[in-house]
C-alpha angles and dihedrals in degrees: 000000000000144000120260127190115248088222089065092059119095109275089354089284141115107211124174136178118246115186105303097346141054128241126206101214098175133015143154111228136155091000095306139094114240135195108204105308099345129080125222101230099200103031118127109227098197092061097029114130132181124214106240117242091016115090095197109043120086141142143196130198092289111027149024118234136202103203103308095338119103109221103224094178094055123094103226099209099049100035110125142162116255101179143273094037093313120127134173144186131191092288112027144025118225141196121218117219128179094273106021151017114231133181117255118247094251093066091205125107097176093071095035117122128179108205102177144271092055094304122127140151144194131190092285110029145026120221141199113196088337096309116121113245094225097192092057109098095163101051097164090062092057116125132175119240114246111241096020129096095197110033134087136165137205131182092285112028150019115238132205107199106310097340135074118259095245116234096004116140104218094204095060100025119117135174117240133188127281095035093298128127135173149189129195094288109021144051120210135194109199105313096339131090117227109244123236092358120170100222095199096057101031117121137171113242108181137322108329095350126100138150146195130196091284109033147025115225131205105196101316096332128100112237100218096189095055126084117215094221092057100037108088139147094279092052093047091051091051089049091055092047093058 
């Protein structure tokens, strides 16, 4: 992405449609720069630039702004997008939320790495969407799991988003299809363990359905009205087509 001067926008405005209405995100009016209904008192219009494809990030010759808030902790000249709402400058890494940009707990951009799917780490902490993964004590070993949007592993644990995947043995754990994963003793769907599962006879059927010799599962729930011997791929496909 790149910076674009507000003065190069039609009528010195950035207007976008949102559902059934339009929103004026940026404009120059009555000698001031505005974001929506608030004016930026100290912004310099001649040098004012918006970050394309982000309706809240802008800068002038002196400062970076998030909407109408001047980001005093941000170094204007080195501020850059990293990915998935992460930003950094020469000193700090940041997470962008709907109403703010805040520094990450690690306070160190030199060791900051964004690895995908909201996961990142620096020399002190691992993060998911800016939240510290508190169980991760070896952040620089963190890796995302191929095929999953929500899972990561390090040398000690499996993580689902910002929390540990409870009970998972990292040495034998593996990601499967359909959102399922397993280790030697357990089957998981997302962050949940399947109850009463017989590990030796468990099999994935289709999408969020699986079964063992005793039960049929939808996600991590037992389907009490379904018999394993009758519930096969064809039946699951018909169920989804209803």
